[in-house]
Short mmCIF file of C-alpha atoms and ligand atoms in Angstrom, two decimals:
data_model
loop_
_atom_site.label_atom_id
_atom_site.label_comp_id
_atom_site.label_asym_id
_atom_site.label_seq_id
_atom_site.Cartn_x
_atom_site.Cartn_y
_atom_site.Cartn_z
CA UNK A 65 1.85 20.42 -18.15
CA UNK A 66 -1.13 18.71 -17.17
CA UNK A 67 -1.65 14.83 -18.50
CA UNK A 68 -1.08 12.32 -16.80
CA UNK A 69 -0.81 8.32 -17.05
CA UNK A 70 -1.87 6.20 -14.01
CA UNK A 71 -0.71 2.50 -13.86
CA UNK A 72 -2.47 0.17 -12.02
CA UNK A 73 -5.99 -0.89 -11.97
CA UNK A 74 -6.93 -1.07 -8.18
CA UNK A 75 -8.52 1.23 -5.78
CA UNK A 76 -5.59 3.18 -4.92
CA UNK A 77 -4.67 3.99 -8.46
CA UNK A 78 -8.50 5.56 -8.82
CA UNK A 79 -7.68 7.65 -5.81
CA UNK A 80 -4.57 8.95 -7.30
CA UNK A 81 -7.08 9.72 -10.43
CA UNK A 82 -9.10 11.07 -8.63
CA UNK A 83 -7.42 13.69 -6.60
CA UNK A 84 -4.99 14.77 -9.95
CA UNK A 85 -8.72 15.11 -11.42
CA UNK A 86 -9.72 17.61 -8.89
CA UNK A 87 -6.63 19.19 -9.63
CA UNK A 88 -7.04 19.96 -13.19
CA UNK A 89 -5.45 17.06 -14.42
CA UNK A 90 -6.26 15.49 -17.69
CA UNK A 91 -6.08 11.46 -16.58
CA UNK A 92 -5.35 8.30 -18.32
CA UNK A 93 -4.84 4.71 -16.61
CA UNK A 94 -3.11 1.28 -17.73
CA UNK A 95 -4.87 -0.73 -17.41
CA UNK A 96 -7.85 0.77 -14.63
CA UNK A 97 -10.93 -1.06 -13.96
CA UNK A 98 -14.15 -1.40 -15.63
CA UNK A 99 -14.78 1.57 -12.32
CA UNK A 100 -12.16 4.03 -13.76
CA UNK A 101 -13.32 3.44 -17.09
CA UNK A 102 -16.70 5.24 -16.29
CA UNK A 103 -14.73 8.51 -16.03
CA UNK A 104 -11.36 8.36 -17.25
CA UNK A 105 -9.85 6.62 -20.71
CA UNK A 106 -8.15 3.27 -19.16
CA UNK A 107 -5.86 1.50 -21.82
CA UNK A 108 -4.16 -2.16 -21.98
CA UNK A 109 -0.66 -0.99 -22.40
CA UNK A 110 2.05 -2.84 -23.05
CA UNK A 111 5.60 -1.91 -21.92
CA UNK A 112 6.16 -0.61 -25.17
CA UNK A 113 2.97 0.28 -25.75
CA UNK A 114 3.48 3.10 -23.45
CA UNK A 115 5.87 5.06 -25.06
CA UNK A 116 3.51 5.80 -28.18
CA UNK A 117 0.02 5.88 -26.38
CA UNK A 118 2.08 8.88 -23.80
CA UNK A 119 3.64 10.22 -27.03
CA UNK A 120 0.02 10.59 -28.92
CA UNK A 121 -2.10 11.97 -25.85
CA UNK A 122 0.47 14.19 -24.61
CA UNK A 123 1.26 12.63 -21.29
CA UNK A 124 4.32 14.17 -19.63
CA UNK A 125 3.96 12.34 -16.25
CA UNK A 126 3.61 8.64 -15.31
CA UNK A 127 2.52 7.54 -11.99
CA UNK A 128 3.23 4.18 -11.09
CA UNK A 129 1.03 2.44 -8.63
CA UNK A 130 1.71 -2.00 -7.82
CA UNK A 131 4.74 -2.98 -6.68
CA UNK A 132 5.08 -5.70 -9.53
CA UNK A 133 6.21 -3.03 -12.57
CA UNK A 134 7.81 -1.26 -9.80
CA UNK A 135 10.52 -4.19 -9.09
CA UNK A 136 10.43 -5.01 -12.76
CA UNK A 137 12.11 -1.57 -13.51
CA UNK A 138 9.23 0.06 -15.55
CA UNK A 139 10.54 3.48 -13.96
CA UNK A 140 14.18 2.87 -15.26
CA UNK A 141 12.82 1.96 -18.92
CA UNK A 142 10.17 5.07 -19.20
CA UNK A 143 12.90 7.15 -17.77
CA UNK A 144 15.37 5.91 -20.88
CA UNK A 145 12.58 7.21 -22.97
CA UNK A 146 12.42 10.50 -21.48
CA UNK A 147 9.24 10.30 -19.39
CA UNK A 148 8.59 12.25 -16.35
CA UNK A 149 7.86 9.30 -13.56
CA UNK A 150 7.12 8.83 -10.30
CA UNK A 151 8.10 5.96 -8.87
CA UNK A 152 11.97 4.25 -7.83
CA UNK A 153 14.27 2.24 -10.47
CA UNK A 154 14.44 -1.61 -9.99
CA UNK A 155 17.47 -1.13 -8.16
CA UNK A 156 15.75 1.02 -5.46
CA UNK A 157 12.36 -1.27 -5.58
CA UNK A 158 14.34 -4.05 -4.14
CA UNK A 159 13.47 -2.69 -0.64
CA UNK A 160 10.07 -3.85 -1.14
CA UNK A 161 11.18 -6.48 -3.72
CA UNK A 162 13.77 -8.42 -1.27
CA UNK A 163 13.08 -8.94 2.28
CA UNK A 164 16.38 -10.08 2.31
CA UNK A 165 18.01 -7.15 0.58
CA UNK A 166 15.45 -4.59 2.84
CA UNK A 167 16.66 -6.56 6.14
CA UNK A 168 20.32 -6.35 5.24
CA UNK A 169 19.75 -2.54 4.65
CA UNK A 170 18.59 -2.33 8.04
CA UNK A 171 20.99 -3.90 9.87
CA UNK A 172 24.01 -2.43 8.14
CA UNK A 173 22.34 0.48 9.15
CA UNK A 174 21.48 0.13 12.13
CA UNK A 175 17.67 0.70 11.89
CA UNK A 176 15.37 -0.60 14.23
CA UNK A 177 13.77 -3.82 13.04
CA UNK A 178 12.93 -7.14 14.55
CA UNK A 179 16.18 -9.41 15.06
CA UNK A 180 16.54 -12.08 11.94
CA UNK A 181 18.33 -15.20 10.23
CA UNK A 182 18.31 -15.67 6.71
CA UNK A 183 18.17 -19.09 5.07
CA UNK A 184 18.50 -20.51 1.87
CA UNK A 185 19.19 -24.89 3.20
CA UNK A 186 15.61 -26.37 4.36
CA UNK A 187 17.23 -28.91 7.25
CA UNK A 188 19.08 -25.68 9.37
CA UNK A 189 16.16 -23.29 8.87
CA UNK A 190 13.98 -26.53 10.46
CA UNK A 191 16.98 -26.58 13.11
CA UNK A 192 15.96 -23.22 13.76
CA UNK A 193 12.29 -24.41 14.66
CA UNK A 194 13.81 -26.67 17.23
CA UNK A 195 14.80 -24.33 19.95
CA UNK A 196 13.62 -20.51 19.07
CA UNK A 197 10.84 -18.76 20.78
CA UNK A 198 7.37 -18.66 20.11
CA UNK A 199 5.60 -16.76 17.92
CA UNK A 200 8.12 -16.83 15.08
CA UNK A 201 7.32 -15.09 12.22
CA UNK A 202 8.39 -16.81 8.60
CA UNK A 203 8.72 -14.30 5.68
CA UNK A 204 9.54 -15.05 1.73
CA UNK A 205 12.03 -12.49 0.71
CA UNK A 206 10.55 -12.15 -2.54
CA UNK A 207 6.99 -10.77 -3.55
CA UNK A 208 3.92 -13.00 -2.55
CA UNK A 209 1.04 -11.08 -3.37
CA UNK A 210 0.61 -10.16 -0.02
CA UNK A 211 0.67 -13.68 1.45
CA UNK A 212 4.50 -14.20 1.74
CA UNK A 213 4.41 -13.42 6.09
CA UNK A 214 3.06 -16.40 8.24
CA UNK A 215 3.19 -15.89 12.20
CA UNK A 216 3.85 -19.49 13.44
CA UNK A 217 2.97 -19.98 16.90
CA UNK A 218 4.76 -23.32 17.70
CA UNK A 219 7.04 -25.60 15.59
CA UNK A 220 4.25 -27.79 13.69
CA UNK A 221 3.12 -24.56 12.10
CA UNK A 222 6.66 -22.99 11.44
CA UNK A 223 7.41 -26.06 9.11
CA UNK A 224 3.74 -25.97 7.70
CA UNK A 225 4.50 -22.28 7.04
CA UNK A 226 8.10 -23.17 5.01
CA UNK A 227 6.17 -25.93 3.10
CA UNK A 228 3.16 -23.54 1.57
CA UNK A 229 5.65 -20.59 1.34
CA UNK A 230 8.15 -23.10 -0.85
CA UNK A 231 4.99 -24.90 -2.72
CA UNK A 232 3.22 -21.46 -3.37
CA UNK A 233 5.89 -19.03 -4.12
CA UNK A 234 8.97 -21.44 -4.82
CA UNK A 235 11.51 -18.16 -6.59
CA UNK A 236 10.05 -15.52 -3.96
CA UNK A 237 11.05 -18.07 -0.97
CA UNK A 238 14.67 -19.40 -2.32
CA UNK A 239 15.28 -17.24 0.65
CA UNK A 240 13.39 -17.27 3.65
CA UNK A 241 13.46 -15.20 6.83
CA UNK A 242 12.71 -16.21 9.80
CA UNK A 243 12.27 -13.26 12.68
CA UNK A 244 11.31 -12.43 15.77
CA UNK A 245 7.52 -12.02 16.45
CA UNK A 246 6.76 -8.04 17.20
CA UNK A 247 4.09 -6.64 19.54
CA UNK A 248 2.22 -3.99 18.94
CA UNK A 249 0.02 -1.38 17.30
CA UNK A 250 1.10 -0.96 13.23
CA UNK A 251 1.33 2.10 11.55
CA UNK A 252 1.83 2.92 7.70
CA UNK A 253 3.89 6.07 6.97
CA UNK A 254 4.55 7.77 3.99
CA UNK A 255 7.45 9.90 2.51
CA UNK A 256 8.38 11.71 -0.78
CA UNK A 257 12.03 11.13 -1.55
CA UNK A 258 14.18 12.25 -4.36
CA UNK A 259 17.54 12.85 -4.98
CA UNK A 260 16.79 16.87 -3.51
CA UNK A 261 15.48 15.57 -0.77
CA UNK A 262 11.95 14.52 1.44
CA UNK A 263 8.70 15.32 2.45
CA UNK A 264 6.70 13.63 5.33
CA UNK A 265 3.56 13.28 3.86
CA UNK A 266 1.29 12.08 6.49
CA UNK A 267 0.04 8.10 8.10
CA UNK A 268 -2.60 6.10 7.73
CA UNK A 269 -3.82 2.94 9.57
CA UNK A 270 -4.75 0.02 7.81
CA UNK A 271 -6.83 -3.63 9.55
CA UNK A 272 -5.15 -6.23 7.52
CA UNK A 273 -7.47 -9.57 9.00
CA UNK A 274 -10.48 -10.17 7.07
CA UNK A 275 -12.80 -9.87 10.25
CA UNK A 276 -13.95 -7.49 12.91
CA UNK A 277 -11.75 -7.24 15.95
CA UNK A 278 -8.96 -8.27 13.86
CA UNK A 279 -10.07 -11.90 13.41
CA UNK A 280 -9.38 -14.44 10.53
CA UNK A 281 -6.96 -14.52 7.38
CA UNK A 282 -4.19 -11.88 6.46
CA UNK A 283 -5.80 -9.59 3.49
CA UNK A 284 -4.25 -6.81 1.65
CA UNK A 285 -6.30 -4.46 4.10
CA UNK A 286 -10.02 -4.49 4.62
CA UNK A 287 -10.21 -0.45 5.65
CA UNK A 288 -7.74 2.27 6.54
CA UNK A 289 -7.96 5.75 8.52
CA UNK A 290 -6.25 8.53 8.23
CA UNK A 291 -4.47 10.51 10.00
CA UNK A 292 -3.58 8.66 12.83
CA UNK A 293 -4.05 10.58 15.98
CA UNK A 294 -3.46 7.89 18.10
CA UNK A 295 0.24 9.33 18.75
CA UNK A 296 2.26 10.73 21.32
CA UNK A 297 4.80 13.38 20.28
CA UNK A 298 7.45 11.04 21.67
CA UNK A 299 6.60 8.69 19.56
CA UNK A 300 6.09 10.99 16.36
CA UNK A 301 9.67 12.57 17.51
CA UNK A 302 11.52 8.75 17.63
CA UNK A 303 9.62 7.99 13.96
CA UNK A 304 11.34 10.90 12.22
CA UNK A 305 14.92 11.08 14.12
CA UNK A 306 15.43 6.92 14.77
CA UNK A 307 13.93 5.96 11.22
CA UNK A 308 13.10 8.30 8.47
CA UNK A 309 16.27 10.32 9.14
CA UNK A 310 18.64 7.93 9.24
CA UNK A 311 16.90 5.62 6.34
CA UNK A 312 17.31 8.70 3.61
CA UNK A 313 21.05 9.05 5.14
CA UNK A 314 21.30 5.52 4.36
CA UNK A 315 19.91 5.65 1.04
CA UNK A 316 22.34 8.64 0.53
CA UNK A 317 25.24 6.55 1.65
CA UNK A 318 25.32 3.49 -0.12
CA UNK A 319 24.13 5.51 -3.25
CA UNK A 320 20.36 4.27 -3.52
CA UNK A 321 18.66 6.99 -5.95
CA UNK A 322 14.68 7.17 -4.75
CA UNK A 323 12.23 9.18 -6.99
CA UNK A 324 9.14 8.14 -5.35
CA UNK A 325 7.40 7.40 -2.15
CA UNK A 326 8.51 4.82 0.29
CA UNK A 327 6.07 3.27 2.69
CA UNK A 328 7.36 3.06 5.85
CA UNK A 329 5.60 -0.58 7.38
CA UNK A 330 6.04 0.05 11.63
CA UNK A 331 5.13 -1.79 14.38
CA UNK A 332 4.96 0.97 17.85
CA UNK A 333 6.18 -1.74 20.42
CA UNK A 334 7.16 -0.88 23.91
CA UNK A 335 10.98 -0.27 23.07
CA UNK A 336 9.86 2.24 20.41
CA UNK A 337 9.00 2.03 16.83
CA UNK A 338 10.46 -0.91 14.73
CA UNK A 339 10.74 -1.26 10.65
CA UNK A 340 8.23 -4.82 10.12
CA UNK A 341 8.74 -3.35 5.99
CA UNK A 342 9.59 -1.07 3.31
CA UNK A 343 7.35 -0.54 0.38
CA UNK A 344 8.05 1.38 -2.51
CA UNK A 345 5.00 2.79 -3.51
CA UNK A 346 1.52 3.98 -1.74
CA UNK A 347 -0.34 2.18 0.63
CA UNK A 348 -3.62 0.64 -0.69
CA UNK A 349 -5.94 1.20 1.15
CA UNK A 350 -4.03 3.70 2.66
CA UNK A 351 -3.73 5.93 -0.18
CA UNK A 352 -7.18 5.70 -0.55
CA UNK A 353 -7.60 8.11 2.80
CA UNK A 354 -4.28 9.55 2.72
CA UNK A 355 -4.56 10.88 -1.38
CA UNK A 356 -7.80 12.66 -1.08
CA UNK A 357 -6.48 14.91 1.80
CA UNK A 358 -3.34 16.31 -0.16
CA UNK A 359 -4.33 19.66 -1.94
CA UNK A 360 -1.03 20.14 -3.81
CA UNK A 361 -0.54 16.55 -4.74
CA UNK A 362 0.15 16.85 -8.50
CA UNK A 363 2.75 19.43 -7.74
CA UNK A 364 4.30 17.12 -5.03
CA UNK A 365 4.48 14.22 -8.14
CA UNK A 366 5.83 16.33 -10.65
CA UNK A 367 8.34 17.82 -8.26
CA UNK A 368 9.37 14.49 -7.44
CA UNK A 369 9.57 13.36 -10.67
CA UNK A 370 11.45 16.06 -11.86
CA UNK A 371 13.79 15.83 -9.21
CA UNK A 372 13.15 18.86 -7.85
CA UNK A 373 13.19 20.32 -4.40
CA UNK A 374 9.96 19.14 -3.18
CA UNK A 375 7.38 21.48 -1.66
CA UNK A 376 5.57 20.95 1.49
CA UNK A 377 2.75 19.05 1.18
CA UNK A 378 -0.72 20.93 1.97
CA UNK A 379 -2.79 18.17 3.49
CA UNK A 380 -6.34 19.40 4.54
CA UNK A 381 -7.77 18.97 7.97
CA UNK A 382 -10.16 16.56 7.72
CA UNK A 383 -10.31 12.98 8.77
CA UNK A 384 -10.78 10.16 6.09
CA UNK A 385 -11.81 6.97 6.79
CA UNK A 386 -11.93 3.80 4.75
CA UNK A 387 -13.98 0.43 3.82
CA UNK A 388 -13.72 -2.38 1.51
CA UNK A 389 -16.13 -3.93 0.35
CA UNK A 390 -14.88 -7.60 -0.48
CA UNK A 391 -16.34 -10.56 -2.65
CA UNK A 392 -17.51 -13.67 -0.46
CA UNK A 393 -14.54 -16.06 -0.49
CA UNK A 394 -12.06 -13.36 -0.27
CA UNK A 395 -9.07 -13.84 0.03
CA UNK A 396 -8.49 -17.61 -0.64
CA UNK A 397 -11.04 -17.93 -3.20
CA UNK A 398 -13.29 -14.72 -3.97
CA UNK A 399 -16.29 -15.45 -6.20
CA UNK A 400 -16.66 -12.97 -9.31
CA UNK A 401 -19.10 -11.73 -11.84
CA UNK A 402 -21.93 -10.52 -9.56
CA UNK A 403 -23.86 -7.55 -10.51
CA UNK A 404 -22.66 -4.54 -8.56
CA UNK A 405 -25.84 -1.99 -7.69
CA UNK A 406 -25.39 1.61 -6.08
CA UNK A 407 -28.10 4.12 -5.67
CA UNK A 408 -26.91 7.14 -7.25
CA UNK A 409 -27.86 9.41 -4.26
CA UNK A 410 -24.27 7.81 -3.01
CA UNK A 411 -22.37 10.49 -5.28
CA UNK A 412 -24.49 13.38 -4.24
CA UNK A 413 -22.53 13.61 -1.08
CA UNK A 414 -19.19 15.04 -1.05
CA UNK A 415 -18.18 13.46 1.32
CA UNK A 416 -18.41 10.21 0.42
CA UNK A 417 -16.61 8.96 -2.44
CA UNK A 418 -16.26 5.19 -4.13
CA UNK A 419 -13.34 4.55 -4.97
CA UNK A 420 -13.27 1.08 -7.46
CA UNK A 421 -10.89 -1.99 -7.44
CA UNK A 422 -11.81 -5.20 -8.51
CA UNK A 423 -15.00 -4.20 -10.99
CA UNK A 424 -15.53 -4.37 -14.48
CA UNK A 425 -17.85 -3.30 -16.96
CA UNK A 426 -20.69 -4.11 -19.52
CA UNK A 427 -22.29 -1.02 -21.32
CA UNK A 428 -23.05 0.42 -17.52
CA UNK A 429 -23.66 -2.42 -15.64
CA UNK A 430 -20.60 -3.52 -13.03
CA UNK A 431 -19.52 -6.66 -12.13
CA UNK A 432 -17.07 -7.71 -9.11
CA UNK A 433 -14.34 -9.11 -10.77
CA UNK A 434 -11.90 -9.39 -8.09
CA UNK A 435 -11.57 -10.12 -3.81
CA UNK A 436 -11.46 -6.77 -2.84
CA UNK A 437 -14.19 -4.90 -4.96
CA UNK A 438 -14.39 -1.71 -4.44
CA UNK A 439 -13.86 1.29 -1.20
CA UNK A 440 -16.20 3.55 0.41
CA UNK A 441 -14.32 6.37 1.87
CA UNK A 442 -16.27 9.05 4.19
CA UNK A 443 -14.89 11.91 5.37
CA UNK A 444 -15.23 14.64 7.93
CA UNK A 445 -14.54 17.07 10.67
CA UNK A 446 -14.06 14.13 13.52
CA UNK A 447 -13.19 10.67 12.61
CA UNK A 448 -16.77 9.84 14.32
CA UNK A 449 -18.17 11.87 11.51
CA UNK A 450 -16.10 10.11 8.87
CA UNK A 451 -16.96 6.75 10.09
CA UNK A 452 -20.54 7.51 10.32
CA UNK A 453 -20.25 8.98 6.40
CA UNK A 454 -18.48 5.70 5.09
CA UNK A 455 -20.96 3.38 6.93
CA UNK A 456 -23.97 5.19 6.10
CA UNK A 457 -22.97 5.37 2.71
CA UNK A 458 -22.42 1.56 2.21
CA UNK A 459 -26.60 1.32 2.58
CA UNK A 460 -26.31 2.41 -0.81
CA UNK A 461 -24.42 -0.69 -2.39
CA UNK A 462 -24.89 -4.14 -2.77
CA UNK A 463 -23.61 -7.42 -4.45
CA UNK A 464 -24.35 -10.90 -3.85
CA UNK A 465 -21.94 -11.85 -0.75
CA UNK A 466 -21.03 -8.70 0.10
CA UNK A 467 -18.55 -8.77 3.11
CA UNK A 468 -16.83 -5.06 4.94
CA UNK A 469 -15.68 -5.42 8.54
CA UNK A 470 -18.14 -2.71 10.75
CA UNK A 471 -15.22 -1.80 13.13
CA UNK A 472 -12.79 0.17 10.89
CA UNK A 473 -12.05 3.00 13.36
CA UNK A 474 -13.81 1.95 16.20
P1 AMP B 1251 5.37 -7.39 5.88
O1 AMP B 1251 5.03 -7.73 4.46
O2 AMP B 1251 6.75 -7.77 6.27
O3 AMP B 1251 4.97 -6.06 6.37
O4 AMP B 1251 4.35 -8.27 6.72
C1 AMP B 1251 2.96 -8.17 6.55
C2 AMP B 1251 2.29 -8.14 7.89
O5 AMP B 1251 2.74 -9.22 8.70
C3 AMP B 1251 2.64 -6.90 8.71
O6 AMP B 1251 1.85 -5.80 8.37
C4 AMP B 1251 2.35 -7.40 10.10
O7 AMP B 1251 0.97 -7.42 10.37
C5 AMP B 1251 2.85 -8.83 10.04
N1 AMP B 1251 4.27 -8.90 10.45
C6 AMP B 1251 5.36 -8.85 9.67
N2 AMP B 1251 6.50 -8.95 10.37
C7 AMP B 1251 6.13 -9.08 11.65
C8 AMP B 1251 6.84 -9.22 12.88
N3 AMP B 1251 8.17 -9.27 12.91
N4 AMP B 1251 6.13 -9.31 14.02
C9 AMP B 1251 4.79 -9.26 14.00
N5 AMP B 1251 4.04 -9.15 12.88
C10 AMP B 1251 4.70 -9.05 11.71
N1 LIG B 1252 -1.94 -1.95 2.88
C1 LIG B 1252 -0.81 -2.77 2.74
C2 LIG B 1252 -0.06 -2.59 1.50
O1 LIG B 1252 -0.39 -1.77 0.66
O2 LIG B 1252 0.93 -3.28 1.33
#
């Protein structure tokens, strides 16, 4: 045992590299960046491709990072083919994949989450705007790339927030949901599931506005910390017995097979911790502080995979903290192709370590070829110390219109 295919091609699919690296792990991703490519063989694969590439190199495990092949049931076709994976079937994915499938879960379940009306006609959901209360948030039940949640803060904006979500994503927001606006600090947490049963692997923080002190546009996350300590037993107690438990009952019940990890989105309000979203997959950036600290990992993938008991996880003691590093324009219109330059004496430490997104490659030059470029990760005894690693560390990296928030963790 010991190869290993890795798709995706952002920063969280390097971390994933990197830590089945450490590991012992002979690596491969589909498709990587031109980052990845500096250390590991990264491949265009088809769907089918797959199958023969695995078959060639040896690969008996497949990770599967993005949501998109997730939904798309990549895990139910390399399964047909015999393949080790990690990561849910189609079926399963539609808790990230359908807001309105996820929400419906909940509430035949009885799982905390903020109250919500579904609709599919334009005229009642505009009724709607008329006479509910303010902030309202408007969600596309299908997947937006991250932009599919607008928080509308009086009716104007509610309908502006229908029209872009119907001109933008017009199949994700057939359905839309409209719910009530939650208050709050958010928290990512992450658990292995498969049919033998779960592991709590550990949370992670992620600031999702583009500027310090949570300012500006949604992004997919501009920085992440992890653990967080922030919490009170109470609340660590009402987590585990008022959601995970009673989600992997659920699952159990209505006969949802998981082989994967499932990304528990919560909001820590006053009444106690509510469900704002499922994902079906690791956090990025979370996994990008929450990866490097587990020391069995590959044995907690191929457990789950094999569907397995799965062990407990070993997650080290130290404190990771995270930073993008994001293209000017990011996230409405990022601008691409500018030379990436890092001093070398950034790898010496070992506590820092890059981890690449949207970067790619000529001979061994790299360019930014995407909004969120690439993530500086420091870690240490104290989160001060981990901060102070990760900011330090960014002296050592430019590109023209380089833009990180300086508060992760403050
Ligand atoms: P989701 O994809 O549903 O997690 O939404 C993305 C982000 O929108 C969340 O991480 C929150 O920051 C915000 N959000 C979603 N639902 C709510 C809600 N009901 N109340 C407040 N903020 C929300
Ligand atoms: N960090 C948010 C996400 O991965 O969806």
């Amino acid at each position: 045992m010991g190869s290993i295919l890795i798709i995706g091609s952002g920063a969280r699919e390097h971390a994933i590299a990197w830590r089945l690296s450490k590991e012992g792990k002979d690596v491969f991703l589909s498709p990587g960046n031109g980052g990845t490519s500096l250390t590991w063989i990264n491949k265009v694969l088809s769907k089918e491709d797959i199958e023969s590439f695995c078959r060639v190199v040896g690969v008996d495990l497949i990770v599967v990072g993005p949501e998109k092949p997730l939904t798309e049931g990549i895990c139910d076709f390399l399964r047909s083919k015999g393949f080790l994976v990690f990561g849910p079937s189609a079926e399963a994915a539609r808790l990230e994949g359908s807001k309105v499938f996820a929400k419906s879960f909940m509430k035949r379940n009885n799982l905390p989450t903020a109250n919500f009306v579904i609709y599919e006609e334009e005229e009642s959901l505009k009724r709607h705007f008329n006479d509910c209360k303010y902030p309202v948030v408007v969600k596309a039940d299908g997947l937006a790339a991250g932009k599919g949640v607008i928080v509308a803060h009086e009716k104007e904006e509610a309908i502006n927030a229908v029209s872009f979500l119907k001109n933008n994503f017009p199949e994700a927001s057939k359905y839309l949901i409209v719910e009530d606006c939650l208050v709050g600090k958010e928290l990512s947490v992450f658990v292995l599931i498969n049919d033998k049963g779960y592991a709590f692997l550990d949370n992670a923080r992620d600031y999702k506005r583009l500027n310090d002190f949570d300012e500006g546009p949604n992004t997919g996350g501009m920085g992440s910390y992890s653990p967080v300590d922030d919490l009170i037993e109470f609340q660590f107690n009402k987590i585990q017995n008022d959601i995970i438990e009673p989600t992997i009952k659920a699952l159990r019940k209505e006969n949802i097979s998981y082989q994967g990890v499932l990304y528990f989105g919560l909001m820590l309000t006053k009444e106690g911790p509510s469900i704002l979203e499922f994902n079906c997959r690791f956090g990025d950036p979370e996994a990008q502080v929450l990866v490097p600290r587990i020391l069995n990992f590959s044995e907690l993938l191929y457990a789950v995979a094999k569907n397995e008991e799965i062990p407990k996880p070993i997650i080290s003691n130290k404190k990771a903290l995270s930073v993008v590093l994001a293209a000017k324009g990011y996230p409405t219109k990022p601008e691409i192709g500018k030379k990436i330059y890092i001093d070398k004496k950034v790898f010496e430490d070992e506590n820092t370590i890059i981890f690449y997104a949207g970067v790619s490659r000529d001979g061994n030059d790299l360019f930014t070829s995407s909004g969120r470029v690439l993530n500086v990760v420091g870690m240490g005894n104290t989160f001060e110390e981990a901060r102070i690693k990760a900011y330090d560390s960014i002296k050592y990296i430019n590109f023209e219109g380089m833009h990180f928030r300086r508060d992760i963790g403050l």
